[in-house]
């Protein structure tokens, strides 16, 4: 692990993308949710006080101690949309902890889109662990460092899920794209509604340097904070979407040119990527997955890590 992060002098994507928004086309049938954790979520783990909704529903604190972690899930299910959450991660020694913000459907053959933040020793950078599950299968991990201290202040993490692609971004900077390549046999999350989840839990046997650094429970409780959740999305209820076929189609139009997405991904991969499943020949001895040779999020650095 490096003692410091790479030099940020080549920060073209950061400067440019920070002025742009990944905005889905507005639709009268698309629901917009903002703010209150009381209204939008229910506590599923940590009802004993480890999960606390504060500030009139505008702030969520999730805590982990040696006895238990905590989590929430959205009351609504969604089928496509944009989901934003601001997080401030556990400060100081957070080794062994995982803080998450993700979408997931139900069942063994579930779909899932993950942001997981792997804690570390004080002074070392967090690892942002991303993954995409389809039909119950994952294995599409990409990991990154961040270009800022995620424990010092809140930052916005976004999941944009459309019929054509999944985009993950940090403060408006695209770090990953996963395209719909069902036409060449790659499964895609296109049919199962998902809820929004947030959690903190103990993963000391794998989270920090592959489990080499265990959780120091003398530092507990470990607390991460969430605020400003927003969703511009199609709500799924009673087997139907709140969006019409026309507005669902419009979800694929993102107010951000493919060129800028590609340049951002190239920049992030060059400076901050630390693991890419598309370069892991040991994991895939029978051949790298097909999407790695097509999808814009993975093709740039094949063989370079």
Coordinates of N, CA, C and O in Angstrom, one line a residue, residues 55-120:
X55 N -31.7 14.9 13.5 CA -31.9 16.2 12.8 C -33.2 16.2 11.9 O -33.1 16.5 10.7
X56 N -34.3 15.9 12.5 CA -35.6 15.8 11.9 C -35.6 15.0 10.6 O -36.2 15.3 9.6
X57 N -34.9 13.9 10.7 CA -34.9 12.9 9.6 C -33.8 13.1 8.5 O -33.7 12.4 7.6
X58 N -33.0 14.2 8.7 CA -32.1 14.6 7.7 C -30.7 14.0 7.8 O -29.8 14.1 6.9
X59 N -30.4 13.3 8.9 CA -29.1 12.7 9.2 C -29.3 11.3 9.7 O -30.1 11.0 10.5
X60 N -28.4 10.4 9.2 CA -28.4 9.0 9.6 C -27.0 8.7 10.1 O -26.1 8.9 9.4
X61 N -26.9 8.1 11.3 CA -25.7 7.6 11.8 C -25.8 6.1 12.0 O -26.8 5.6 12.6
X62 N -24.9 5.3 11.4 CA -24.9 3.9 11.5 C -23.6 3.5 12.3 O -22.5 4.0 11.9
X63 N -23.8 2.7 13.3 CA -22.6 2.3 14.2 C -22.4 0.8 14.2 O -23.4 0.0 14.1
X64 N -21.2 0.5 14.5 CA -20.7 -0.9 14.7 C -20.0 -1.0 16.0 O -19.1 -0.2 16.2
X65 N -20.3 -2.0 16.8 CA -19.5 -2.4 17.9 C -19.3 -3.9 17.8 O -19.7 -4.6 16.9
X66 N -18.6 -4.5 18.9 CA -18.3 -5.9 18.8 C -19.5 -6.8 18.8 O -19.5 -7.9 18.4
X67 N -20.7 -6.2 19.3 CA -21.9 -7.0 19.4 C -22.7 -7.0 18.1 O -23.3 -8.0 17.7
X68 N -22.6 -5.9 17.3 CA -23.5 -5.8 16.2 C -23.2 -4.6 15.3 O -22.6 -3.6 15.8
X69 N -23.6 -4.7 14.1 CA -23.6 -3.5 13.2 C -25.0 -2.9 13.0 O -25.8 -3.1 13.9
X70 N -25.2 -2.2 11.9 CA -26.5 -1.6 11.7 C -26.8 -1.4 10.2 O -25.8 -1.3 9.4
X71 N -28.1 -1.3 9.9 CA -28.4 -1.1 8.4 C -29.8 -0.5 8.3 O -30.6 -0.6 9.2
X72 N -30.1 0.0 7.1 CA -31.4 0.5 6.7 C -31.7 0.0 5.3 O -30.8 -0.4 4.6
X73 N -33.0 0.0 4.9 CA -33.3 -0.3 3.5 C -34.5 0.7 3.2 O -35.3 1.1 4.0
X74 N -34.6 1.0 1.9 CA -35.6 1.9 1.4 C -37.0 1.2 1.5 O -37.1 0.0 1.3
X75 N -38.0 2.0 1.8 CA -39.4 1.5 1.8 C -39.8 1.1 0.4 O -40.6 0.2 0.2
X76 N -39.3 1.9 -0.6 CA -39.7 1.6 -2.0 C -38.7 0.7 -2.7 O -37.6 0.6 -2.4
X77 N -39.3 0.0 -3.7 CA -38.5 -0.7 -4.6 C -38.4 0.1 -5.9 O -39.4 0.8 -6.2
X78 N -37.3 0.0 -6.7 CA -37.2 0.8 -7.9 C -36.7 -0.1 -9.1 O -36.1 -1.1 -8.9
X79 N -37.1 0.3 -10.2 CA -36.6 -0.4 -11.5 C -36.1 0.7 -12.4 O -36.8 1.3 -13.1
X80 N -34.8 1.1 -12.2 CA -34.0 2.1 -12.9 C -34.2 3.5 -12.2 O -35.2 3.8 -11.6
X81 N -33.1 4.2 -12.3 CA -33.1 5.6 -11.7 C -31.7 6.0 -11.4 O -30.7 5.3 -11.6
X82 N -31.7 7.2 -10.8 CA -30.4 7.8 -10.2 C -30.6 7.9 -8.7 O -31.6 8.4 -8.2
X83 N -29.6 7.5 -8.0 CA -29.6 7.4 -6.5 C -28.3 8.1 -6.0 O -27.2 7.6 -6.3
X84 N -28.5 9.1 -5.2 CA -27.4 9.9 -4.6 C -27.4 9.7 -3.1 O -28.5 9.8 -2.5
X85 N -26.3 9.6 -2.5 CA -26.2 9.6 -1.0 C -24.9 10.3 -0.7 O -23.8 10.1 -1.3
X86 N -24.9 11.2 0.3 CA -23.7 11.8 0.9 C -23.3 11.0 2.1 O -24.1 10.7 3.0
X87 N -22.0 10.6 2.1 CA -21.4 9.8 3.3 C -20.2 10.5 3.8 O -19.4 11.2 3.1
X88 N -20.1 10.4 5.2 CA -18.8 10.7 5.8 C -18.4 9.5 6.6 O -19.1 9.0 7.4
X89 N -17.2 8.9 6.2 CA -16.9 7.6 6.7 C -16.2 7.6 8.1 O -15.9 8.7 8.6
X90 N -16.1 6.4 8.6 CA -15.5 6.3 10.0 C -14.1 6.8 10.0 O -13.2 6.4 9.2
X91 N -13.8 7.8 10.9 CA -12.5 8.3 11.0 C -11.5 7.5 11.8 O -11.9 6.5 12.4
X92 N -10.2 7.9 11.8 CA -9.2 7.3 12.6 C -9.0 5.8 12.2 O -9.1 5.5 11.0
X93 N -8.8 4.9 13.1 CA -8.5 3.5 12.8 C -9.9 2.8 12.6 O -10.6 2.5 13.5
X94 N -10.1 2.5 11.3 CA -11.4 1.9 10.9 C -11.1 0.5 10.3 O -12.0 -0.1 9.7
X95 N -10.0 -0.1 10.6 CA -9.6 -1.4 10.0 C -10.6 -2.4 10.3 O -11.1 -2.5 11.5
X96 N -11.0 -3.3 9.3 CA -11.9 -4.3 9.5 C -13.3 -4.0 9.3 O -14.2 -4.9 9.2
X97 N -13.6 -2.7 9.2 CA -15.0 -2.3 9.0 C -15.3 -2.1 7.5 O -14.5 -1.8 6.7
X98 N -16.6 -2.3 7.2 CA -17.1 -2.0 5.9 C -18.4 -1.1 6.0 O -19.3 -1.5 6.7
X99 N -18.3 0.0 5.3 CA -19.5 0.9 5.3 C -20.0 0.8 3.8 O -19.2 0.8 2.9
X100 N -21.3 0.8 3.7 CA -21.9 0.5 2.3 C -23.0 1.4 1.9 O -23.7 2.0 2.8
X101 N -23.2 1.5 0.6 CA -24.3 2.2 0.0 C -24.6 1.4 -1.3 O -23.7 1.3 -2.1
X102 N -25.7 0.7 -1.4 CA -25.9 -0.1 -2.6 C -27.4 -0.4 -2.9 O -28.3 0.0 -2.1
X103 N -27.6 -1.0 -4.1 CA -28.9 -1.4 -4.5 C -28.9 -2.9 -4.6 O -27.9 -3.5 -5.0
X104 N -30.0 -3.5 -4.2 CA -30.1 -5.0 -4.3 C -31.5 -5.4 -4.5 O -32.4 -4.9 -3.9
X105 N -31.7 -6.5 -5.3 CA -33.0 -7.2 -5.3 C -33.0 -8.3 -4.3 O -32.0 -8.5 -3.6
X106 N -34.1 -9.1 -4.3 CA -34.2 -10.2 -3.3 C -34.0 -11.5 -4.0 O -34.1 -11.7 -5.2
X107 N -33.7 -12.5 -3.2 CA -33.5 -13.9 -3.7 C -32.1 -14.3 -4.0 O -31.2 -13.5 -4.1
X108 N -31.9 -15.6 -4.2 CA -30.6 -16.1 -4.4 C -30.0 -15.7 -5.7 O -28.8 -15.5 -5.9
X109 N -30.9 -15.5 -6.7 CA -30.4 -15.0 -8.0 C -30.6 -13.5 -8.2 O -31.1 -13.0 -9.1
X110 N -30.1 -12.8 -7.1 CA -30.4 -11.4 -7.1 C -29.4 -10.6 -7.9 O -28.4 -11.0 -8.3
X111 N -29.9 -9.4 -8.2 CA -29.0 -8.3 -8.8 C -28.6 -7.4 -7.7 O -29.3 -7.2 -6.8
X112 N -27.4 -6.8 -7.9 CA -26.9 -5.8 -6.9 C -25.8 -4.9 -7.5 O -25.1 -5.3 -8.4
X113 N -25.8 -3.7 -7.1 CA -24.8 -2.7 -7.5 C -24.3 -2.1 -6.2 O -25.0 -1.5 -5.4
X114 N -22.9 -2.2 -6.0 CA -22.3 -1.9 -4.7 C -21.3 -0.8 -4.7 O -20.5 -0.7 -5.6
X115 N -21.4 0.1 -3.7 CA -20.3 0.9 -3.2 C -20.0 0.3 -1.8 O -20.9 0.3 -0.9
X116 N -18.8 -0.2 -1.5 CA -18.4 -0.7 -0.2 C -17.1 0.0 0.1 O -16.2 0.0 -0.7
X117 N -17.0 0.6 1.3 CA -15.8 1.3 1.7 C -15.1 0.5 2.8 O -15.6 0.4 3.9
X118 N -13.9 0.1 2.4 CA -13.1 -0.8 3.3 C -12.2 0.0 4.2 O -11.4 0.7 3.7
X119 N -12.4 -0.1 5.5 CA -11.7 0.7 6.5 C -10.2 0.4 6.5 O -9.8 -0.6 5.9
X120 N -9.5 1.2 7.2 CA -8.0 1.0 7.2 C -7.4 1.6 8.5 O -8.1 2.3 9.3

